[in-house]
mmCIF file with all atom_site columns, C-alpha atoms in Angstrom:
data_model
loop_
_atom_site.group_PDB
_atom_site.id
_atom_site.type_symbol
_atom_site.label_atom_id
_atom_site.label_alt_id
_atom_site.label_comp_id
_atom_site.label_asym_id
_atom_site.label_entity_id
_atom_site.label_seq_id
_atom_site.pdbx_PDB_ins_code
_atom_site.Cartn_x
_atom_site.Cartn_y
_atom_site.Cartn_z
_atom_site.occupancy
_atom_site.B_iso_or_equiv
_atom_site.pdbx_formal_charge
_atom_site.auth_seq_id
_atom_site.auth_comp_id
_atom_site.auth_asym_id
_atom_site.auth_atom_id
_atom_site.pdbx_PDB_model_num
ATOM 1   C CA . MET A 1 1   ? -45.962 2.150   -21.915 1.00 46.00 ? 1   MET A CA 1
ATOM 2   C CA . ASN A 1 2   ? -44.245 -1.229  -22.121 1.00 54.00 ? 2   ASN A CA 1
ATOM 3   C CA . ASP A 1 3   ? -41.402 -1.202  -24.657 1.00 69.00 ? 3   ASP A CA 1
ATOM 4   C CA . TYR A 1 4   ? -40.311 -4.760  -23.838 1.00 79.00 ? 4   TYR A CA 1
ATOM 5   C CA . ASP A 1 5   ? -40.235 -6.747  -27.076 1.00 91.00 ? 5   ASP A CA 1
ATOM 6   C CA . PRO A 1 6   ? -38.205 -9.996  -27.089 1.00 93.00 ? 6   PRO A CA 1
ATOM 7   C CA . LYS A 1 7   ? -37.787 -9.959  -30.868 1.00 94.00 ? 7   LYS A CA 1
ATOM 8   C CA . MET A 1 8   ? -36.371 -6.420  -30.773 1.00 94.00 ? 8   MET A CA 1
ATOM 9   C CA . ILE A 1 9   ? -34.080 -7.416  -27.897 1.00 95.00 ? 9   ILE A CA 1
ATOM 10  C CA . GLY A 1 10  ? -32.733 -10.271 -29.999 1.00 96.00 ? 10  GLY A CA 1
ATOM 11  C CA . LYS A 1 11  ? -32.314 -7.952  -32.970 1.00 96.00 ? 11  LYS A CA 1
ATOM 12  C CA . ARG A 1 12  ? -30.404 -5.373  -30.875 1.00 95.00 ? 12  ARG A CA 1
ATOM 13  C CA . ILE A 1 13  ? -28.150 -8.086  -29.473 1.00 96.00 ? 13  ILE A CA 1
ATOM 14  C CA . LYS A 1 14  ? -27.442 -9.504  -32.928 1.00 96.00 ? 14  LYS A CA 1
ATOM 15  C CA . GLU A 1 15  ? -26.789 -6.086  -34.495 1.00 95.00 ? 15  GLU A CA 1
ATOM 16  C CA . THR A 1 16  ? -24.551 -5.015  -31.614 1.00 94.00 ? 16  THR A CA 1
ATOM 17  C CA . ALA A 1 17  ? -22.583 -8.260  -31.757 1.00 95.00 ? 17  ALA A CA 1
ATOM 18  C CA . GLN A 1 18  ? -22.119 -7.907  -35.510 1.00 95.00 ? 18  GLN A CA 1
ATOM 19  C CA . SER A 1 19  ? -21.048 -4.275  -35.162 1.00 92.00 ? 19  SER A CA 1
ATOM 20  C CA . LYS A 1 20  ? -18.342 -5.449  -32.740 1.00 90.00 ? 20  LYS A CA 1
ATOM 21  C CA . GLY A 1 21  ? -17.223 -8.104  -35.231 1.00 93.00 ? 21  GLY A CA 1
ATOM 22  C CA . TYR A 1 22  ? -18.656 -11.094 -33.349 1.00 95.00 ? 22  TYR A CA 1
ATOM 23  C CA . THR A 1 23  ? -20.174 -13.972 -35.246 1.00 95.00 ? 23  THR A CA 1
ATOM 24  C CA . ALA A 1 24  ? -22.769 -16.062 -33.423 1.00 96.00 ? 24  ALA A CA 1
ATOM 25  C CA . GLU A 1 25  ? -20.122 -18.773 -33.030 1.00 96.00 ? 25  GLU A CA 1
ATOM 26  C CA . LYS A 1 26  ? -17.602 -16.342 -31.507 1.00 95.00 ? 26  LYS A CA 1
ATOM 27  C CA . LEU A 1 27  ? -20.239 -14.911 -29.151 1.00 94.00 ? 27  LEU A CA 1
ATOM 28  C CA . ALA A 1 28  ? -21.123 -18.452 -28.069 1.00 95.00 ? 28  ALA A CA 1
ATOM 29  C CA . GLU A 1 29  ? -17.455 -19.152 -27.390 1.00 95.00 ? 29  GLU A CA 1
ATOM 30  C CA . ILE A 1 30  ? -16.901 -15.942 -25.423 1.00 93.00 ? 30  ILE A CA 1
ATOM 31  C CA . THR A 1 31  ? -20.031 -16.335 -23.297 1.00 93.00 ? 31  THR A CA 1
ATOM 32  C CA . GLY A 1 32  ? -19.759 -20.091 -22.822 1.00 93.00 ? 32  GLY A CA 1
ATOM 33  C CA . ASN A 1 33  ? -23.236 -20.565 -24.258 1.00 93.00 ? 33  ASN A CA 1
ATOM 34  C CA . GLY A 1 34  ? -24.057 -22.928 -27.090 1.00 94.00 ? 34  GLY A CA 1
ATOM 35  C CA . ILE A 1 35  ? -24.603 -21.697 -30.630 1.00 96.00 ? 35  ILE A CA 1
ATOM 36  C CA . HIS A 1 36  ? -28.251 -22.811 -30.383 1.00 96.00 ? 36  HIS A CA 1
ATOM 37  C CA . THR A 1 37  ? -28.689 -20.591 -27.322 1.00 95.00 ? 37  THR A CA 1
ATOM 38  C CA . ILE A 1 38  ? -27.193 -17.609 -29.140 1.00 96.00 ? 38  ILE A CA 1
ATOM 39  C CA . ASN A 1 39  ? -29.495 -18.223 -32.108 1.00 96.00 ? 39  ASN A CA 1
ATOM 40  C CA . ARG A 1 40  ? -32.518 -18.403 -29.766 1.00 96.00 ? 40  ARG A CA 1
ATOM 41  C CA . ILE A 1 41  ? -31.391 -15.150 -28.155 1.00 96.00 ? 41  ILE A CA 1
ATOM 42  C CA . TYR A 1 42  ? -31.100 -13.543 -31.605 1.00 96.00 ? 42  TYR A CA 1
ATOM 43  C CA . GLN A 1 43  ? -34.631 -14.749 -32.418 1.00 96.00 ? 43  GLN A CA 1
ATOM 44  C CA . GLY A 1 44  ? -35.950 -13.396 -29.118 1.00 93.00 ? 44  GLY A CA 1
ATOM 45  C CA . THR A 1 45  ? -37.124 -16.782 -27.899 1.00 93.00 ? 45  THR A CA 1
ATOM 46  C CA . SER A 1 46  ? -34.567 -17.244 -25.118 1.00 85.00 ? 46  SER A CA 1
ATOM 47  C CA . ILE A 1 47  ? -34.201 -13.975 -23.239 1.00 86.00 ? 47  ILE A CA 1
ATOM 48  C CA . SER A 1 48  ? -33.245 -14.305 -19.596 1.00 90.00 ? 48  SER A CA 1
ATOM 49  C CA . THR A 1 49  ? -31.833 -11.885 -17.062 1.00 91.00 ? 49  THR A CA 1
ATOM 50  C CA . GLU A 1 50  ? -28.644 -13.930 -16.945 1.00 92.00 ? 50  GLU A CA 1
ATOM 51  C CA . TYR A 1 51  ? -28.128 -13.695 -20.707 1.00 93.00 ? 51  TYR A CA 1
ATOM 52  C CA . ILE A 1 52  ? -28.957 -9.980  -20.802 1.00 94.00 ? 52  ILE A CA 1
ATOM 53  C CA . CYS A 1 53  ? -26.464 -9.180  -18.024 1.00 92.00 ? 53  CYS A CA 1
ATOM 54  C CA . GLN A 1 54  ? -23.773 -11.371 -19.566 1.00 94.00 ? 54  GLN A CA 1
ATOM 55  C CA . LEU A 1 55  ? -24.219 -9.964  -23.063 1.00 95.00 ? 55  LEU A CA 1
ATOM 56  C CA . SER A 1 56  ? -24.338 -6.404  -21.755 1.00 93.00 ? 56  SER A CA 1
ATOM 57  C CA . GLN A 1 57  ? -20.855 -6.882  -20.311 1.00 91.00 ? 57  GLN A CA 1
ATOM 58  C CA . VAL A 1 58  ? -19.439 -8.709  -23.326 1.00 93.00 ? 58  VAL A CA 1
ATOM 59  C CA . LEU A 1 59  ? -20.842 -6.239  -25.852 1.00 93.00 ? 59  LEU A CA 1
ATOM 60  C CA . GLY A 1 60  ? -20.087 -3.122  -23.785 1.00 89.00 ? 60  GLY A CA 1
ATOM 61  C CA . VAL A 1 61  ? -23.632 -1.756  -23.772 1.00 90.00 ? 61  VAL A CA 1
ATOM 62  C CA . SER A 1 62  ? -26.144 -1.212  -21.003 1.00 89.00 ? 62  SER A CA 1
ATOM 63  C CA . THR A 1 63  ? -28.930 -3.609  -20.133 1.00 91.00 ? 63  THR A CA 1
ATOM 64  C CA . ASP A 1 64  ? -31.327 -0.697  -20.794 1.00 89.00 ? 64  ASP A CA 1
ATOM 65  C CA . TYR A 1 65  ? -30.063 -0.576  -24.343 1.00 90.00 ? 65  TYR A CA 1
ATOM 66  C CA . LEU A 1 66  ? -30.476 -4.319  -24.893 1.00 93.00 ? 66  LEU A CA 1
ATOM 67  C CA . LEU A 1 67  ? -33.901 -4.461  -23.235 1.00 91.00 ? 67  LEU A CA 1
ATOM 68  C CA . LEU A 1 68  ? -35.448 -1.176  -24.315 1.00 89.00 ? 68  LEU A CA 1
ATOM 69  C CA . GLY A 1 69  ? -33.190 0.377   -26.928 1.00 88.00 ? 69  GLY A CA 1
ATOM 70  C CA . LYS A 1 70  ? -32.308 3.289   -24.649 1.00 83.00 ? 70  LYS A CA 1
ATOM 71  C CA . LYS A 1 71  ? -28.918 4.782   -25.359 1.00 76.00 ? 71  LYS A CA 1
ATOM 72  C CA . ASP A 1 72  ? -26.845 5.757   -22.370 1.00 62.00 ? 72  ASP A CA 1
ATOM 73  C CA . ARG A 1 73  ? -23.473 7.057   -21.285 1.00 50.00 ? 73  ARG A CA 1
ATOM 74  C CA . MET A 1 74  ? -21.950 3.577   -21.359 1.00 49.00 ? 74  MET A CA 1
ATOM 75  C CA . GLU A 1 75  ? -22.093 3.705   -25.148 1.00 48.00 ? 75  GLU A CA 1
ATOM 76  C CA . GLU A 1 76  ? -20.485 7.123   -25.403 1.00 52.00 ? 76  GLU A CA 1
ATOM 77  C CA . LYS A 1 77  ? -16.760 6.663   -25.781 1.00 56.00 ? 77  LYS A CA 1
ATOM 78  C CA . THR A 1 78  ? -14.620 9.557   -24.649 1.00 58.00 ? 78  THR A CA 1
ATOM 79  C CA . SER A 1 79  ? -11.723 10.189  -27.000 1.00 66.00 ? 79  SER A CA 1
ATOM 80  C CA . ARG A 1 80  ? -8.154  10.460  -25.782 1.00 69.00 ? 80  ARG A CA 1
ATOM 81  C CA . GLU A 1 81  ? -8.148  14.098  -26.834 1.00 71.00 ? 81  GLU A CA 1
ATOM 82  C CA . GLU A 1 82  ? -11.232 14.807  -24.706 1.00 69.00 ? 82  GLU A CA 1
ATOM 83  C CA . ILE A 1 83  ? -9.641  13.094  -21.708 1.00 74.00 ? 83  ILE A CA 1
ATOM 84  C CA . PHE A 1 84  ? -6.424  15.093  -22.091 1.00 74.00 ? 84  PHE A CA 1
ATOM 85  C CA . GLN A 1 85  ? -8.449  18.277  -22.460 1.00 76.00 ? 85  GLN A CA 1
ATOM 86  C CA . ILE A 1 86  ? -10.316 17.531  -19.215 1.00 76.00 ? 86  ILE A CA 1
ATOM 87  C CA . LEU A 1 87  ? -7.127  16.593  -17.356 1.00 80.00 ? 87  LEU A CA 1
ATOM 88  C CA . GLY A 1 88  ? -5.346  19.678  -18.710 1.00 82.00 ? 88  GLY A CA 1
ATOM 89  C CA . GLY A 1 89  ? -7.898  21.850  -16.947 1.00 81.00 ? 89  GLY A CA 1
ATOM 90  C CA . LEU A 1 90  ? -7.083  20.387  -13.519 1.00 81.00 ? 90  LEU A CA 1
ATOM 91  C CA . ASP A 1 91  ? -4.640  22.030  -11.170 1.00 84.00 ? 91  ASP A CA 1
ATOM 92  C CA . ASP A 1 92  ? -1.718  20.061  -9.683  1.00 84.00 ? 92  ASP A CA 1
ATOM 93  C CA . ILE A 1 93  ? -3.518  19.239  -6.428  1.00 86.00 ? 93  ILE A CA 1
ATOM 94  C CA . LYS A 1 94  ? -6.519  17.788  -8.255  1.00 85.00 ? 94  LYS A CA 1
ATOM 95  C CA . LEU A 1 95  ? -4.230  15.774  -10.543 1.00 82.00 ? 95  LEU A CA 1
ATOM 96  C CA . ILE A 1 96  ? -2.410  14.330  -7.531  1.00 86.00 ? 96  ILE A CA 1
ATOM 97  C CA . LYS A 1 97  ? -5.731  13.404  -5.899  1.00 86.00 ? 97  LYS A CA 1
ATOM 98  C CA . LEU A 1 98  ? -6.916  11.839  -9.147  1.00 86.00 ? 98  LEU A CA 1
ATOM 99  C CA . ALA A 1 99  ? -3.719  9.801   -9.448  1.00 86.00 ? 99  ALA A CA 1
ATOM 100 C CA . GLY A 1 100 ? -4.145  8.606   -5.862  1.00 87.00 ? 100 GLY A CA 1
ATOM 101 C CA . ALA A 1 101 ? -7.751  7.588   -6.503  1.00 87.00 ? 101 ALA A CA 1
ATOM 102 C CA . ALA A 1 102 ? -6.718  5.753   -9.674  1.00 86.00 ? 102 ALA A CA 1
ATOM 103 C CA . LYS A 1 103 ? -4.050  3.833   -7.743  1.00 87.00 ? 103 LYS A CA 1
ATOM 104 C CA . ILE A 1 104 ? -6.562  2.811   -5.078  1.00 89.00 ? 104 ILE A CA 1
ATOM 105 C CA . LEU A 1 105 ? -8.999  1.598   -7.748  1.00 85.00 ? 105 LEU A CA 1
ATOM 106 C CA . TYR A 1 106 ? -6.210  -0.276  -9.521  1.00 80.00 ? 106 TYR A CA 1
ATOM 107 C CA . ASP A 1 107 ? -5.088  -1.924  -6.284  1.00 84.00 ? 107 ASP A CA 1
ATOM 108 C CA . ILE A 1 108 ? -8.569  -3.219  -5.440  1.00 82.00 ? 108 ILE A CA 1
ATOM 109 C CA . ALA A 1 109 ? -9.373  -4.409  -8.972  1.00 66.00 ? 109 ALA A CA 1
#
């Protein structure tokens, strides 16, 4: 079954942008696209892979969500309390390894 619907894609993009507090003008500014392009995206008449990838990053949602409406782990925010609860269950050796891995990731970013 093909769930690809450009008008629904545009609607999801617009609703997600609004939920994040972005006006069309602000989204145009952030992405470097013109306001007319953003409006065409919202209408579902200008949907390209480039725009979908770019907007996915800016809006913090997956391309699957924008294209098909599928929710995923990217949209699930872990609370600070949940993170501390997870880390609290690790022994000292695992915490040291985790800190080392985090430093490596930070250094290459």
